[in-house]
């Protein structure tokens, strides 16, 4: 693996968390009605603390990636089992995200297109991306990050006048234990995909100064962006309307006109969703591929060398 710039690392973290928000956190938050604000705030605090602990512990040792570190756990069989579980979990996550992405494209963009054809296009795109390494993915992520932030700012500006603070009240309509449970699930859901980036050892990230602190700062920024998305959904659509829509964030901009003539801009602004899901799925498959190659190299080095030689000639 070639070295990855810290900012590129941060942008990949952004898309991993965004995809988790869209696929898992948003459906969870909608169930809490007006209390989704409280769940989002508490969940963000817990997730930041949890993430800070995990990343500090992981990057104590700068050399190995997560697969190598886990494999070195004693007894060895435990490390192998954990690595297999992680690989299967991220394979399963990728399948869930492919399904959600296919359904989203079908419902909101290509209603008259066969879902089978949509899945084929998605899978071909993912296979192409996952064939690349994380350095290539990180470069694409950096470019897409600026587009995503510009679209986020644009969306915030045109929605400010549509905010209705009365939708926030009343608070605490759910039981305290239910709110705490939702906050904990929020923290878990948003942190799970961040494990994927532990494929990158700290010594592969440059510049090396304050790497952990920079990652933590980006994570705090991501939590703010996600919270503000939640805030807009609640205060623009309201709790009742949010629960009706399958993709409430997509419908935030429905029927909003820009400069008096540009309508249906939700399809333009929400196109970045494709990047959220595609990048996350690709990194999931890279994780699975890396795990397979790691154990293939250990268990059958001759076969690994043949494959590696074949890939070398193909890439040249």
mmCIF file of C-alpha atoms in Angstrom:
data_model
loop_
_atom_site.group_PDB
_atom_site.id
_atom_site.type_symbol
_atom_site.label_atom_id
_atom_site.label_comp_id
_atom_site.label_asym_id
_atom_site.label_seq_id
_atom_site.Cartn_x
_atom_site.Cartn_y
_atom_site.Cartn_z
ATOM 1 C CA UNK A 1 0.000 0.000 0.000
ATOM 2 C CA UNK A 2 1.286 3.490 -0.846
ATOM 3 C CA UNK A 3 1.062 6.178 1.790
ATOM 4 C CA UNK A 4 -2.232 8.026 2.241
ATOM 5 C CA UNK A 5 -2.534 11.709 3.099
ATOM 6 C CA UNK A 6 -4.232 12.433 6.406
ATOM 7 C CA UNK A 7 -6.891 14.569 4.704
ATOM 8 C CA UNK A 8 -7.775 11.750 2.318
ATOM 9 C CA UNK A 9 -8.062 9.444 5.323
ATOM 10 C CA UNK A 10 -10.414 11.959 6.941
ATOM 11 C CA UNK A 11 -12.611 12.191 3.849
ATOM 12 C CA UNK A 12 -12.992 8.404 3.698
ATOM 13 C CA UNK A 13 -14.077 8.516 7.341
ATOM 14 C CA UNK A 14 -16.671 11.120 6.357
ATOM 15 C CA UNK A 15 -18.252 8.903 3.692
ATOM 16 C CA UNK A 16 -18.218 5.800 5.893
ATOM 17 C CA UNK A 17 -20.123 7.636 8.632
ATOM 18 C CA UNK A 18 -22.486 9.259 6.119
ATOM 19 C CA UNK A 19 -23.459 5.904 4.641
ATOM 20 C CA UNK A 20 -24.109 4.513 8.128
ATOM 21 C CA UNK A 21 -26.311 7.518 8.898
ATOM 22 C CA UNK A 22 -28.373 7.145 5.726
ATOM 23 C CA UNK A 23 -28.718 3.368 5.909
ATOM 24 C CA UNK A 24 -29.107 2.712 9.633
ATOM 25 C CA UNK A 25 -29.176 5.790 11.869
ATOM 26 C CA UNK A 26 -31.909 7.716 10.076
ATOM 27 C CA UNK A 27 -34.485 4.879 10.239
ATOM 28 C CA UNK A 28 -33.599 4.516 13.931
ATOM 29 C CA UNK A 29 -33.960 8.249 14.672
ATOM 30 C CA UNK A 30 -37.289 8.610 12.863
ATOM 31 C CA UNK A 31 -38.912 6.248 15.391
ATOM 32 C CA UNK A 32 -38.185 8.714 18.203
ATOM 33 C CA UNK A 33 -40.235 11.539 16.614
ATOM 34 C CA UNK A 34 -39.275 14.907 18.198
ATOM 35 C CA UNK A 35 -36.871 13.130 20.561
ATOM 36 C CA UNK A 36 -34.610 12.335 17.609
ATOM 37 C CA UNK A 37 -32.751 15.552 18.472
ATOM 38 C CA UNK A 38 -31.979 14.307 21.986
ATOM 39 C CA UNK A 39 -30.990 10.842 20.734
ATOM 40 C CA UNK A 40 -28.745 12.438 18.113
ATOM 41 C CA UNK A 41 -26.995 14.707 20.650
ATOM 42 C CA UNK A 42 -26.479 11.980 23.263
ATOM 43 C CA UNK A 43 -25.495 9.461 20.577
ATOM 44 C CA UNK A 44 -22.945 11.901 19.143
ATOM 45 C CA UNK A 45 -21.336 12.452 22.560
ATOM 46 C CA UNK A 46 -21.150 8.712 23.279
ATOM 47 C CA UNK A 47 -19.886 7.888 19.788
ATOM 48 C CA UNK A 48 -17.135 10.533 19.995
ATOM 49 C CA UNK A 49 -15.923 9.140 23.334
ATOM 50 C CA UNK A 50 -16.077 5.584 21.992
ATOM 51 C CA UNK A 51 -14.295 6.494 18.762
ATOM 52 C CA UNK A 52 -11.569 8.393 20.630
ATOM 53 C CA UNK A 53 -10.874 5.379 22.845
ATOM 54 C CA UNK A 54 -10.839 2.925 19.921
ATOM 55 C CA UNK A 55 -8.576 4.958 17.641
ATOM 56 C CA UNK A 56 -6.148 5.809 20.448
ATOM 57 C CA UNK A 57 -5.857 2.144 21.421
ATOM 58 C CA UNK A 58 -5.531 0.942 17.837
ATOM 59 C CA UNK A 59 -2.859 3.422 16.796
ATOM 60 C CA UNK A 60 -0.649 2.796 19.826
ATOM 61 C CA UNK A 61 1.165 0.377 17.559
ATOM 62 C CA UNK A 62 1.880 2.190 14.308
ATOM 63 C CA UNK A 63 3.062 -0.611 12.053
ATOM 64 C CA UNK A 64 0.383 -3.307 11.618
ATOM 65 C CA UNK A 65 -3.108 -3.029 10.203
ATOM 66 C CA UNK A 66 -6.170 -4.411 11.989
ATOM 67 C CA UNK A 67 -5.982 -7.846 10.336
ATOM 68 C CA UNK A 68 -2.349 -8.333 11.359
ATOM 69 C CA UNK A 69 -2.948 -7.077 14.892
ATOM 70 C CA UNK A 70 -5.976 -9.305 15.381
ATOM 71 C CA UNK A 71 -4.151 -12.337 13.977
ATOM 72 C CA UNK A 72 -1.409 -11.853 16.601
ATOM 73 C CA UNK A 73 -3.872 -12.210 19.484
ATOM 74 C CA UNK A 74 -3.116 -15.174 21.737
ATOM 75 C CA UNK A 75 -4.292 -17.862 21.438
ATOM 76 C CA UNK A 76 -3.878 -17.639 17.655
ATOM 77 C CA UNK A 77 -7.173 -19.379 16.901
ATOM 78 C CA UNK A 78 -9.074 -16.549 18.608
ATOM 79 C CA UNK A 79 -7.449 -13.966 16.344
ATOM 80 C CA UNK A 80 -8.287 -15.987 13.235
ATOM 81 C CA UNK A 81 -11.925 -16.376 14.330
ATOM 82 C CA UNK A 82 -12.244 -12.625 14.985
ATOM 83 C CA UNK A 83 -10.776 -11.811 11.564
ATOM 84 C CA UNK A 84 -13.195 -14.216 9.873
ATOM 85 C CA UNK A 85 -16.121 -12.690 11.782
ATOM 86 C CA UNK A 86 -15.049 -9.165 10.767
ATOM 87 C CA UNK A 87 -14.671 -10.190 7.111
ATOM 88 C CA UNK A 88 -18.096 -11.870 7.044
ATOM 89 C CA UNK A 89 -19.675 -8.928 8.878
ATOM 90 C CA UNK A 90 -18.346 -6.419 6.345
ATOM 91 C CA UNK A 91 -19.353 -8.679 3.470
ATOM 92 C CA UNK A 92 -22.856 -8.761 4.938
ATOM 93 C CA UNK A 93 -22.766 -4.979 5.419
ATOM 94 C CA UNK A 94 -21.840 -4.516 1.767
ATOM 95 C CA UNK A 95 -24.801 -6.677 0.692
ATOM 96 C CA UNK A 96 -27.173 -4.610 2.851
ATOM 97 C CA UNK A 97 -25.846 -1.373 1.384
ATOM 98 C CA UNK A 98 -26.089 -2.713 -2.175
ATOM 99 C CA UNK A 99 -29.741 -3.583 -1.523
ATOM 100 C CA UNK A 100 -30.484 -0.180 -0.005
ATOM 101 C CA UNK A 101 -28.682 1.645 -2.801
ATOM 102 C CA UNK A 102 -30.513 -0.355 -5.470
ATOM 103 C CA UNK A 103 -33.885 0.328 -3.853
ATOM 104 C CA UNK A 104 -33.082 4.028 -3.491
ATOM 105 C CA UNK A 105 -32.134 4.379 -7.162
ATOM 106 C CA UNK A 106 -35.218 2.399 -8.179
ATOM 107 C CA UNK A 107 -37.659 4.449 -6.070
ATOM 108 C CA UNK A 108 -36.255 7.934 -6.540
ATOM 109 C CA UNK A 109 -34.447 7.932 -9.916
ATOM 110 C CA UNK A 110 -35.239 4.979 -12.205
ATOM 111 C CA UNK A 111 -38.763 3.907 -11.345
ATOM 112 C CA UNK A 112 -39.371 2.262 -14.712
ATOM 113 C CA UNK A 113 -36.028 0.441 -14.859
ATOM 114 C CA UNK A 114 -35.653 -3.196 -13.859
ATOM 115 C CA UNK A 115 -34.162 -3.567 -10.368
ATOM 116 C CA UNK A 116 -32.099 -6.454 -11.770
ATOM 117 C CA UNK A 117 -30.408 -4.102 -14.257
ATOM 118 C CA UNK A 118 -29.797 -1.535 -11.505
ATOM 119 C CA UNK A 119 -28.101 -4.176 -9.353
ATOM 120 C CA UNK A 120 -25.894 -5.239 -12.260
ATOM 121 C CA UNK A 121 -24.728 -1.644 -12.813
ATOM 122 C CA UNK A 122 -24.068 -1.183 -9.087
ATOM 123 C CA UNK A 123 -22.122 -4.442 -8.783
ATOM 124 C CA UNK A 124 -20.000 -3.702 -11.878
ATOM 125 C CA UNK A 125 -19.143 -0.255 -10.490
ATOM 126 C CA UNK A 126 -18.255 -1.703 -7.088
ATOM 127 C CA UNK A 127 -16.109 -4.456 -8.586
ATOM 128 C CA UNK A 128 -14.194 -1.838 -10.547
ATOM 129 C CA UNK A 129 -13.653 0.339 -7.457
ATOM 130 C CA UNK A 130 -12.789 -2.525 -5.100
ATOM 131 C CA UNK A 131 -10.173 -3.755 -7.583
ATOM 132 C CA UNK A 132 -8.276 -0.544 -6.820
ATOM 133 C CA UNK A 133 -6.279 0.016 -3.645
ATOM 134 C CA UNK A 134 -7.163 2.301 -0.752
ATOM 135 C CA UNK A 135 -4.847 5.020 -2.029
ATOM 136 C CA UNK A 136 -6.882 5.311 -5.244
ATOM 137 C CA UNK A 137 -10.144 5.224 -3.283
ATOM 138 C CA UNK A 138 -8.822 7.944 -0.975
ATOM 139 C CA UNK A 139 -8.041 10.260 -3.915
ATOM 140 C CA UNK A 140 -11.566 9.854 -5.270
ATOM 141 C CA UNK A 141 -12.928 10.397 -1.777
ATOM 142 C CA UNK A 142 -11.040 13.687 -1.443
ATOM 143 C CA UNK A 143 -12.585 15.111 -4.606
ATOM 144 C CA UNK A 144 -16.084 13.897 -3.731
ATOM 145 C CA UNK A 145 -15.770 15.328 -0.216
ATOM 146 C CA UNK A 146 -15.598 18.906 -1.505
ATOM 147 C CA UNK A 147 -18.615 18.290 -3.739
ATOM 148 C CA UNK A 148 -20.538 16.804 -0.809
ATOM 149 C CA UNK A 149 -19.738 19.744 1.493
ATOM 150 C CA UNK A 150 -20.719 22.288 -1.175
ATOM 151 C CA UNK A 151 -24.038 20.499 -1.692
ATOM 152 C CA UNK A 152 -24.557 20.363 2.082
ATOM 153 C CA UNK A 153 -23.993 24.131 2.410
ATOM 154 C CA UNK A 154 -26.253 24.777 -0.575
ATOM 155 C CA UNK A 155 -29.010 22.657 0.947
ATOM 156 C CA UNK A 156 -28.700 24.381 4.335
ATOM 157 C CA UNK A 157 -28.959 27.836 2.788
ATOM 158 C CA UNK A 158 -32.135 27.152 0.809
ATOM 159 C CA UNK A 159 -33.803 25.306 3.706
ATOM 160 C CA UNK A 160 -33.147 27.849 6.461
ATOM 161 C CA UNK A 161 -36.368 29.755 5.811
ATOM 162 C CA UNK A 162 -38.377 26.509 5.914
ATOM 163 C CA UNK A 163 -37.289 25.567 9.457
ATOM 164 C CA UNK A 164 -40.131 25.312 11.969
ATOM 165 C CA UNK A 165 -38.880 25.043 15.573
ATOM 166 C CA UNK A 166 -42.304 23.960 16.825
ATOM 167 C CA UNK A 167 -41.582 20.480 15.418
ATOM 168 C CA UNK A 168 -38.934 20.007 18.127
ATOM 169 C CA UNK A 169 -41.573 20.112 20.866
ATOM 170 C CA UNK A 170 -42.630 18.322 22.948
ATOM 171 C CA UNK A 171 -39.419 16.700 24.127
ATOM 172 C CA UNK A 172 -39.067 13.506 26.157
ATOM 173 C CA UNK A 173 -42.143 11.838 24.706
ATOM 174 C CA UNK A 174 -40.200 8.567 24.842
ATOM 175 C CA UNK A 175 -39.158 6.801 28.036
ATOM 176 C CA UNK A 176 -35.655 7.690 29.338
ATOM 177 C CA UNK A 177 -34.460 4.094 28.955
ATOM 178 C CA UNK A 178 -35.646 4.085 25.347
ATOM 179 C CA UNK A 179 -33.729 7.304 24.633
ATOM 180 C CA UNK A 180 -30.579 5.891 26.249
ATOM 181 C CA UNK A 181 -30.938 2.679 24.237
ATOM 182 C CA UNK A 182 -31.340 4.691 21.019
ATOM 183 C CA UNK A 183 -28.282 6.805 21.860
ATOM 184 C CA UNK A 184 -26.161 3.695 22.449
ATOM 185 C CA UNK A 185 -27.336 2.143 19.169
ATOM 186 C CA UNK A 186 -26.555 5.454 17.460
ATOM 187 C CA UNK A 187 -22.986 5.298 18.778
ATOM 188 C CA UNK A 188 -22.533 1.675 17.728
ATOM 189 C CA UNK A 189 -24.003 2.064 14.236
ATOM 190 C CA UNK A 190 -21.883 5.086 13.382
ATOM 191 C CA UNK A 191 -18.669 3.566 14.741
ATOM 192 C CA UNK A 192 -18.850 0.116 13.133
ATOM 193 C CA UNK A 193 -17.856 1.197 9.582
ATOM 194 C CA UNK A 194 -14.935 3.268 10.927
ATOM 195 C CA UNK A 195 -13.173 -0.040 11.702
ATOM 196 C CA UNK A 196 -12.646 -0.410 7.944
ATOM 197 C CA UNK A 197 -10.066 2.377 7.971
ATOM 198 C CA UNK A 198 -7.921 0.442 10.424
ATOM 199 C CA UNK A 199 -6.752 -1.406 7.334
ATOM 200 C CA UNK A 200 -4.395 1.570 7.098
ATOM 201 C CA UNK A 201 -1.554 1.456 9.671
ATOM 202 C CA UNK A 202 -0.600 4.801 11.179
ATOM 203 C CA UNK A 203 2.854 4.677 9.594
ATOM 204 C CA UNK A 204 1.144 4.656 6.162
ATOM 205 C CA UNK A 205 -0.499 8.024 6.874
ATOM 206 C CA UNK A 206 1.346 11.286 6.180
ATOM 207 C CA UNK A 207 2.211 13.847 7.444
ATOM 208 C CA UNK A 208 2.793 11.993 10.691
ATOM 209 C CA UNK A 209 2.322 14.920 13.060
ATOM 210 C CA UNK A 210 -0.845 14.808 15.249
ATOM 211 C CA UNK A 211 -2.495 12.088 13.145
ATOM 212 C CA UNK A 212 -4.868 10.907 15.886
ATOM 213 C CA UNK A 213 -5.919 14.441 16.874
ATOM 214 C CA UNK A 214 -6.634 15.351 13.242
ATOM 215 C CA UNK A 215 -8.786 12.250 12.801
ATOM 216 C CA UNK A 216 -10.683 13.071 16.006
ATOM 217 C CA UNK A 217 -11.329 16.628 14.798
ATOM 218 C CA UNK A 218 -12.724 15.338 11.513
ATOM 219 C CA UNK A 219 -14.906 12.879 13.392
ATOM 220 C CA UNK A 220 -16.311 15.734 15.507
ATOM 221 C CA UNK A 221 -17.050 17.661 12.291
ATOM 222 C CA UNK A 222 -18.780 14.590 10.812
ATOM 223 C CA UNK A 223 -20.952 14.235 13.914
ATOM 224 C CA UNK A 224 -21.965 17.894 13.588
ATOM 225 C CA UNK A 225 -22.872 17.480 9.893
ATOM 226 C CA UNK A 226 -24.941 14.376 10.666
ATOM 227 C CA UNK A 227 -26.656 16.129 13.578
ATOM 228 C CA UNK A 228 -27.515 19.096 11.358
ATOM 229 C CA UNK A 229 -29.001 16.737 8.758
ATOM 230 C CA UNK A 230 -31.162 15.278 11.533
ATOM 231 C CA UNK A 231 -32.128 18.765 12.682
ATOM 232 C CA UNK A 232 -33.196 19.768 9.154
ATOM 233 C CA UNK A 233 -35.258 16.618 8.664
ATOM 234 C CA UNK A 234 -37.131 17.188 11.922
ATOM 235 C CA UNK A 235 -37.658 20.957 11.629
ATOM 236 C CA UNK A 236 -38.493 21.060 7.900
ATOM 237 C CA UNK A 237 -40.529 17.894 7.407
ATOM 238 C CA UNK A 238 -41.727 17.366 10.963
ATOM 239 C CA UNK A 239 -41.838 14.046 12.847
ATOM 240 C CA UNK A 240 -45.048 12.774 11.221
ATOM 241 C CA UNK A 241 -44.072 13.464 7.607
ATOM 242 C CA UNK A 242 -40.538 12.152 8.211
ATOM 243 C CA UNK A 243 -41.928 8.789 9.270
ATOM 244 C CA UNK A 244 -44.001 8.491 6.085
ATOM 245 C CA UNK A 245 -41.180 8.895 3.592
ATOM 246 C CA UNK A 246 -38.848 5.967 2.886
ATOM 247 C CA UNK A 247 -35.981 8.421 2.277
ATOM 248 C CA UNK A 248 -36.849 11.588 4.251
ATOM 249 C CA UNK A 249 -33.552 13.366 3.556
ATOM 250 C CA UNK A 250 -34.183 13.037 -0.179
ATOM 251 C CA UNK A 251 -37.559 14.737 0.225
ATOM 252 C CA UNK A 252 -36.213 17.712 2.179
ATOM 253 C CA UNK A 253 -35.890 19.653 -1.062
ATOM 254 C CA UNK A 254 -39.068 18.420 -2.736
ATOM 255 C CA UNK A 255 -41.039 21.270 -4.330
ATOM 256 C CA UNK A 256 -38.405 23.852 -3.330
ATOM 257 C CA UNK A 257 -37.661 26.315 -6.109
ATOM 258 C CA UNK A 258 -34.248 27.933 -6.514
ATOM 259 C CA UNK A 259 -34.099 31.383 -8.134
ATOM 260 C CA UNK A 260 -37.771 30.955 -8.920
ATOM 261 C CA UNK A 261 -37.415 28.406 -11.708
ATOM 262 C CA UNK A 262 -35.200 25.447 -10.803
ATOM 263 C CA UNK A 263 -37.417 22.722 -9.336
ATOM 264 C CA UNK A 264 -36.882 19.132 -8.232
ATOM 265 C CA UNK A 265 -33.327 19.874 -7.148
ATOM 266 C CA UNK A 266 -33.471 17.033 -4.606
ATOM 267 C CA UNK A 267 -32.347 14.654 -7.354
ATOM 268 C CA UNK A 268 -29.269 16.825 -7.992
ATOM 269 C CA UNK A 269 -28.312 17.432 -4.352
ATOM 270 C CA UNK A 270 -28.892 13.834 -3.292
ATOM 271 C CA UNK A 271 -26.715 12.390 -6.039
ATOM 272 C CA UNK A 272 -23.836 12.405 -3.511
ATOM 273 C CA UNK A 273 -25.671 9.534 -1.764
ATOM 274 C CA UNK A 274 -24.318 7.313 -4.518
ATOM 275 C CA UNK A 275 -20.773 8.214 -3.489
ATOM 276 C CA UNK A 276 -21.559 7.548 0.188
ATOM 277 C CA UNK A 277 -22.715 4.018 -0.520
ATOM 278 C CA UNK A 278 -20.358 3.104 -3.372
ATOM 279 C CA UNK A 279 -17.224 4.136 -1.490
ATOM 280 C CA UNK A 280 -18.303 2.314 1.673
ATOM 281 C CA UNK A 281 -19.206 -0.881 -0.190
ATOM 282 C CA UNK A 282 -15.909 -0.774 -2.086
ATOM 283 C CA UNK A 283 -13.903 -0.395 1.134
ATOM 284 C CA UNK A 284 -15.893 -3.276 2.670
ATOM 285 C CA UNK A 285 -14.915 -5.524 -0.236
ATOM 286 C CA UNK A 286 -11.296 -4.353 -0.060
ATOM 287 C CA UNK A 287 -11.329 -5.362 3.623
ATOM 288 C CA UNK A 288 -12.677 -8.819 2.739
ATOM 289 C CA UNK A 289 -10.174 -9.183 -0.120
ATOM 290 C CA UNK A 290 -7.279 -8.121 2.128
ATOM 291 C CA UNK A 291 -8.282 -10.685 4.754
ATOM 292 C CA UNK A 292 -8.402 -13.478 2.159
ATOM 293 C CA UNK A 293 -5.034 -12.498 0.676
ATOM 294 C CA UNK A 294 -3.442 -12.239 4.128
ATOM 295 C CA UNK A 295 -4.385 -15.808 5.089
ATOM 296 C CA UNK A 296 -3.719 -17.150 1.614
ATOM 297 C CA UNK A 297 -0.192 -15.766 1.855
ATOM 298 C CA UNK A 298 0.285 -17.416 5.260
ATOM 299 C CA UNK A 299 -1.326 -20.776 4.523
ATOM 300 C CA UNK A 300 -0.347 -21.311 0.873
ATOM 301 C CA UNK A 301 2.534 -18.980 -0.115
ATOM 302 C CA UNK A 302 3.224 -20.799 -3.407
ATOM 303 C CA UNK A 303 -0.341 -20.283 -4.653
ATOM 304 C CA UNK A 304 -0.235 -16.683 -3.397
ATOM 305 C CA UNK A 305 2.974 -15.996 -5.352
ATOM 306 C CA UNK A 306 1.397 -17.356 -8.541
ATOM 307 C CA UNK A 307 -1.640 -15.127 -8.152
ATOM 308 C CA UNK A 308 0.484 -12.146 -7.216
ATOM 309 C CA UNK A 309 2.671 -12.655 -10.276
ATOM 310 C CA UNK A 310 -0.418 -12.925 -12.501
ATOM 311 C CA UNK A 311 -1.840 -9.679 -11.073
ATOM 312 C CA UNK A 312 1.500 -7.959 -11.560
ATOM 313 C CA UNK A 313 1.619 -8.769 -15.281
ATOM 314 C CA UNK A 314 -2.050 -7.848 -15.702
ATOM 315 C CA UNK A 315 -1.516 -4.453 -14.094
ATOM 316 C CA UNK A 316 1.391 -3.733 -16.351
#
